[in-house]
Amino acid sequence: MAESDPFALAHRAAAALAQRTGVGCHDVVVVLGSGWADAADGLGEVVADVEMADLPGFPAPTVEGHRNLARSVRVGETAALILGGRAHLYEGHPVDTVVHGVRTAVVAGCRTAVLTNAAGGLNPDWPVGQPVVIADHLNLTGASPMVGPAPPDGQATRFVDLTEAYSSRLRDLARQVDPTLPEGVYAGLMGGAFETPAEIRMFAGLGADLVGMSTVLEVIAARHLGAEVLGISLVTNPAAGLSDAEVDHQDVLAAGVAAGPRMLDLLAGVLERL
Ligand code: HPA
């Protein structure tokens, strides 16, 4: 059945998730970006696995490095929902589809959203494999989940405050797990192709430290529904023009696999402290 109201669709998906997992309320959602998929194994005690595409409104992931799995795990007292992939604008999905996973998770009870991604690094001090806490973002997608019909009655209005889009409390908590974690500004693009060196120089001038093709729209949608957000990028390559090498998706994935154990420890440490 087609659903024109994306919030109603998120409610239907949350109900299906509760029914399929047997978990009525999840506390935290973790979205795994390109190359992070292996971090799903070993995060807490598995309660249930659900094919994401079986839930209303979820498309099958088409991007290599993403897994089509919504996993419910228990970490101590915390019920965590691990989404093993996400939808992107560059796959041709509308914004509401891109943010549907996060909206569903928040409607399913998650007051915290941990959003991870693979990113090109603009800071020459950061080696490939460096995790970076996102301090703020530049939404350069030209899109927003708050464009469209006004949110229905009972939802916050569209004009979401993004002054502290990335919770300082959660950023501090991530640094308790790993005090060496740097922070940076993530520039989120529509993507589909990697950037040109001239674009990367422009983004550096705009204040970007990281560049990628996801996350920013999900953050806005999560904040709109009142969830607290932690964003973590894994630097998988120097951004275009900052090294002699070309940017290659296979290298992005390989960097994710190589960093897997460190990312798993970081995510587990965050979940334990929530
Ligand atoms: N640019 C955009 N997205 C990315 C990159 C990059 O260099 N690396 C991983 N995701």
Coordinates of C-alpha atoms and ligand atoms in Angstrom, one line a residue:
M1 CA 0.0 0.0 0.0
A2 CA 1.4 3.4 -1.0
E3 CA 1.8 5.8 1.9
S4 CA 2.0 9.5 1.2
D5 CA 2.7 10.5 4.8
P6 CA 6.3 9.6 5.7
F7 CA 5.6 9.8 9.4
A8 CA 2.7 7.4 9.1
L9 CA 4.9 5.0 7.1
A10 CA 7.6 5.2 9.9
H11 CA 4.9 4.3 12.4
R12 CA 3.9 1.2 10.3
A13 CA 7.5 0.2 10.0
A14 CA 8.1 0.6 13.7
A15 CA 5.1 -1.6 14.5
A16 CA 6.4 -4.3 12.1
L17 CA 9.9 -4.0 13.6
A18 CA 8.4 -4.6 17.1
Q19 CA 6.4 -7.5 15.9
R20 CA 9.3 -9.1 14.0
T21 CA 11.9 -8.6 16.7
G22 CA 9.6 -9.1 19.7
V23 CA 11.2 -6.0 21.2
G24 CA 8.5 -3.4 21.9
C25 CA 10.8 -0.5 22.4
H26 CA 14.4 0.1 21.3
D27 CA 16.6 2.6 23.1
V28 CA 19.3 3.4 20.5
V29 CA 19.8 3.0 16.8
V30 CA 23.2 2.5 15.2
V31 CA 23.4 3.1 11.5
L32 CA 26.4 1.4 9.9
G33 CA 28.0 3.2 6.9
S34 CA 30.1 1.8 4.0
G35 CA 32.6 -0.6 5.3
W36 CA 31.3 -0.6 8.9
A37 CA 29.0 -3.7 8.4
D38 CA 31.3 -6.1 10.2
A39 CA 30.9 -4.0 13.3
A40 CA 27.4 -5.5 13.6
D41 CA 29.0 -8.8 14.6
G42 CA 30.0 -8.7 18.2
L43 CA 27.9 -5.7 19.3
G44 CA 25.9 -7.2 22.3
E45 CA 23.8 -10.2 22.4
V46 CA 21.7 -10.8 19.3
V47 CA 17.9 -10.9 20.0
A48 CA 16.6 -10.9 16.4
D49 CA 17.6 -10.3 12.8
V50 CA 15.1 -8.9 10.3
E51 CA 15.6 -8.3 6.6
M52 CA 15.4 -4.6 6.3
A53 CA 13.6 -4.8 2.9
D54 CA 10.8 -6.8 4.7
L55 CA 9.9 -3.7 6.7
P56 CA 7.4 -1.2 5.2
G57 CA 9.2 1.6 3.3
F58 CA 12.7 0.1 3.4
P59 CA 14.3 -0.4 0.0
A60 CA 16.9 -3.1 -0.4
P61 CA 20.4 -1.6 -0.1
T62 CA 22.2 -1.5 -3.5
V63 CA 25.6 -0.4 -2.3
E64 CA 28.4 -2.8 -1.8
G65 CA 29.6 -2.6 1.8
H66 CA 26.1 -2.4 3.2
R67 CA 24.1 -5.3 4.7
N68 CA 20.4 -5.7 4.3
L69 CA 19.9 -6.5 8.0
A70 CA 18.2 -4.8 10.9
R71 CA 19.5 -6.5 14.0
S72 CA 18.1 -6.1 17.5
V73 CA 20.8 -6.6 20.2
R74 CA 20.9 -6.2 23.9
V75 CA 23.9 -4.5 25.5
G76 CA 23.4 -4.6 29.3
E77 CA 20.1 -2.9 29.9
T78 CA 20.1 -1.2 26.5
A79 CA 18.0 -2.4 23.5
A80 CA 20.0 -1.4 20.4
L81 CA 18.8 -1.5 16.8
I82 CA 21.7 -2.0 14.4
L83 CA 20.8 -1.0 10.8
G84 CA 23.4 -2.7 8.6
G85 CA 22.9 -0.2 5.7
R86 CA 21.2 2.9 4.6
A87 CA 19.5 4.5 1.6
H88 CA 21.3 7.3 -0.2
L89 CA 20.2 10.2 -2.5
Y90 CA 22.7 9.0 -5.1
E91 CA 20.8 5.7 -5.5
G92 CA 17.9 7.8 -6.7
H93 CA 15.9 7.6 -3.5
P94 CA 13.8 10.5 -2.4
V95 CA 14.7 12.2 0.8
D96 CA 11.9 10.6 2.8
T97 CA 13.3 7.2 1.9
V98 CA 16.8 8.3 2.8
V99 CA 15.7 9.2 6.4
H100 CA 13.1 6.4 6.8
G101 CA 15.4 4.1 8.7
V102 CA 16.2 6.8 11.3
R103 CA 12.6 8.0 11.5
T104 CA 11.4 4.4 12.1
A105 CA 14.0 3.9 14.8
V106 CA 13.0 7.0 16.6
V107 CA 9.3 6.2 16.4
A108 CA 10.3 2.7 17.7
G109 CA 11.6 4.3 20.9
C110 CA 15.2 5.2 20.1
R111 CA 16.1 8.4 21.9
T112 CA 19.7 8.2 20.7
A113 CA 21.0 7.8 17.1
V114 CA 24.6 6.8 16.4
L115 CA 25.2 7.5 12.8
T116 CA 28.4 6.2 11.2
N117 CA 29.9 6.7 7.8
A118 CA 33.0 6.4 5.6
A119 CA 34.5 9.7 4.6
G120 CA 37.3 11.3 2.7
G121 CA 39.6 13.1 5.0
L122 CA 40.6 16.8 4.4
N123 CA 42.8 17.1 7.4
P124 CA 46.3 15.9 6.5
D125 CA 47.0 14.8 10.1
W126 CA 44.4 12.1 9.9
P127 CA 45.6 8.7 8.5
V128 CA 43.3 6.3 6.7
G129 CA 41.6 4.3 9.4
Q130 CA 41.2 7.3 11.7
P131 CA 37.7 7.5 13.4
V132 CA 36.6 11.1 13.8
V133 CA 33.7 12.4 16.0
I134 CA 31.5 14.7 13.9
A135 CA 31.2 18.0 15.7
D136 CA 29.0 19.7 13.1
H137 CA 28.0 19.4 9.4
L138 CA 27.6 21.3 6.2
N139 CA 24.5 20.0 4.4
L140 CA 25.6 20.4 0.8
T141 CA 23.1 17.9 -0.7
G142 CA 20.6 20.6 -1.7
A143 CA 17.9 18.6 0.0
S144 CA 16.3 18.5 3.4
P145 CA 13.8 16.1 5.1
M146 CA 11.9 19.2 6.3
V147 CA 10.9 20.2 2.8
G148 CA 7.4 19.0 1.7
P149 CA 4.0 19.1 3.4
A150 CA 4.2 20.4 7.0
P151 CA 4.7 17.6 9.5
P152 CA 1.3 16.3 10.8
D153 CA -0.3 17.4 14.0
G154 CA 1.5 16.0 17.0
Q155 CA 4.9 16.3 15.4
A156 CA 7.3 19.2 15.9
T157 CA 7.2 21.9 13.3
R158 CA 9.7 21.7 10.4
F159 CA 12.0 24.5 11.6
V160 CA 14.4 22.2 13.5
D161 CA 17.0 23.9 15.6
L162 CA 20.4 22.5 14.5
T163 CA 22.6 24.6 16.9
E164 CA 23.7 21.4 18.6
A165 CA 22.8 18.8 16.0
Y166 CA 25.6 16.6 17.3
S167 CA 25.2 16.2 21.1
S168 CA 28.2 17.5 23.1
R169 CA 27.2 15.0 25.8
L170 CA 27.6 12.1 23.4
R171 CA 30.7 13.5 21.9
D172 CA 32.2 13.6 25.4
L173 CA 31.0 10.1 26.0
A174 CA 32.8 8.9 22.8
R175 CA 36.0 10.5 24.0
Q176 CA 35.7 8.6 27.3
V177 CA 35.9 5.5 25.2
D178 CA 38.8 6.7 23.2
P179 CA 40.4 10.0 24.4
T180 CA 42.5 10.3 21.2
L181 CA 39.4 10.8 19.0
P182 CA 39.6 14.0 17.0
E183 CA 36.5 16.0 16.0
G184 CA 35.7 17.5 12.7
V185 CA 33.0 19.1 10.4
Y186 CA 31.4 16.7 7.9
A187 CA 30.4 18.0 4.5
G188 CA 27.5 15.8 3.2
L189 CA 27.0 15.8 -0.6
M190 CA 24.5 14.2 -2.9
G191 CA 27.4 12.2 -4.3
G192 CA 27.2 9.5 -7.0
A193 CA 30.7 10.5 -8.0
F194 CA 33.7 11.4 -5.9
E195 CA 34.7 15.1 -5.8
T196 CA 37.1 17.0 -7.9
P197 CA 40.3 18.4 -6.2
A198 CA 38.9 21.9 -6.9
E199 CA 35.7 21.0 -5.0
I200 CA 37.7 19.6 -2.1
R201 CA 39.7 22.9 -1.9
M202 CA 36.4 24.8 -1.9
F203 CA 35.0 22.5 0.9
A204 CA 38.2 23.1 2.9
G205 CA 37.7 26.8 2.6
L206 CA 34.1 26.3 3.8
G207 CA 35.4 24.7 7.0
A208 CA 35.0 21.0 6.1
D209 CA 37.3 18.3 7.6
L210 CA 35.5 15.3 6.2
V211 CA 33.5 14.7 3.0
G212 CA 30.9 12.0 2.4
M213 CA 27.6 11.1 0.8
S214 CA 25.3 10.4 3.7
T215 CA 24.3 11.2 7.3
V216 CA 23.3 14.9 7.2
L217 CA 19.7 14.3 6.2
E218 CA 19.3 11.6 8.8
V219 CA 20.7 13.9 11.5
I220 CA 18.1 16.5 10.6
A221 CA 15.3 13.9 10.7
A222 CA 16.5 12.5 14.0
R223 CA 16.7 16.0 15.6
H224 CA 13.3 16.8 14.3
L225 CA 11.9 13.8 16.2
G226 CA 13.9 14.8 19.3
A227 CA 16.6 12.1 19.3
E228 CA 20.1 12.9 20.5
V229 CA 22.7 12.3 17.8
L230 CA 26.3 11.0 17.8
G231 CA 28.0 11.0 14.4
I232 CA 31.3 9.1 13.7
S233 CA 33.2 9.1 10.5
L234 CA 35.9 6.6 9.5
V235 CA 38.5 8.3 7.3
T236 CA 38.8 5.7 4.5
N237 CA 40.9 7.8 2.0
P238 CA 42.5 11.2 1.6
A239 CA 39.9 13.5 -0.2
A240 CA 40.5 13.9 -3.9
G241 CA 43.7 15.7 -4.8
L242 CA 45.2 15.4 -1.3
S243 CA 47.3 12.4 -2.2
D244 CA 48.8 10.9 -5.4
A245 CA 46.2 8.2 -5.4
E246 CA 42.8 8.2 -7.1
V247 CA 39.7 7.8 -4.9
D248 CA 38.4 4.2 -5.2
H249 CA 35.3 2.7 -3.6
Q250 CA 37.2 -0.6 -3.1
D251 CA 39.8 1.2 -1.1
V252 CA 37.0 2.8 0.9
L253 CA 35.6 -0.7 1.7
A254 CA 39.0 -2.2 2.4
A255 CA 39.8 0.6 4.9
G256 CA 36.5 -0.1 6.6
V257 CA 37.3 -3.8 6.9
A258 CA 40.8 -3.1 8.2
A259 CA 39.4 -0.7 10.9
G260 CA 36.6 -3.1 11.8
P261 CA 37.9 -4.3 15.2
R262 CA 38.7 -0.7 16.3
M263 CA 35.2 0.5 15.2
L264 CA 33.6 -2.4 17.0
D265 CA 35.4 -1.5 20.2
L266 CA 34.4 2.1 19.9
L267 CA 30.7 1.4 19.2
A268 CA 30.6 -1.2 22.0
G269 CA 32.2 1.3 24.4
V270 CA 29.6 3.9 23.5
L271 CA 26.7 1.6 23.8
E272 CA 27.9 0.4 27.2
R273 CA 28.0 4.0 28.5
L274 CA 24.7 5.2 27.2
Ligands
HPA1 N1 34.2 11.5 -0.9 C1 32.9 11.2 -0.7 N2 32.4 10.2 0.0 C2 33.3 9.3 0.5 C3 34.7 9.5 0.3 C4 35.2 10.6 -0.4 O1 36.4 10.8 -0.6 N3 35.3 8.5 1.0 C5 34.3 7.7 1.5 N4 33.1 8.2 1.2

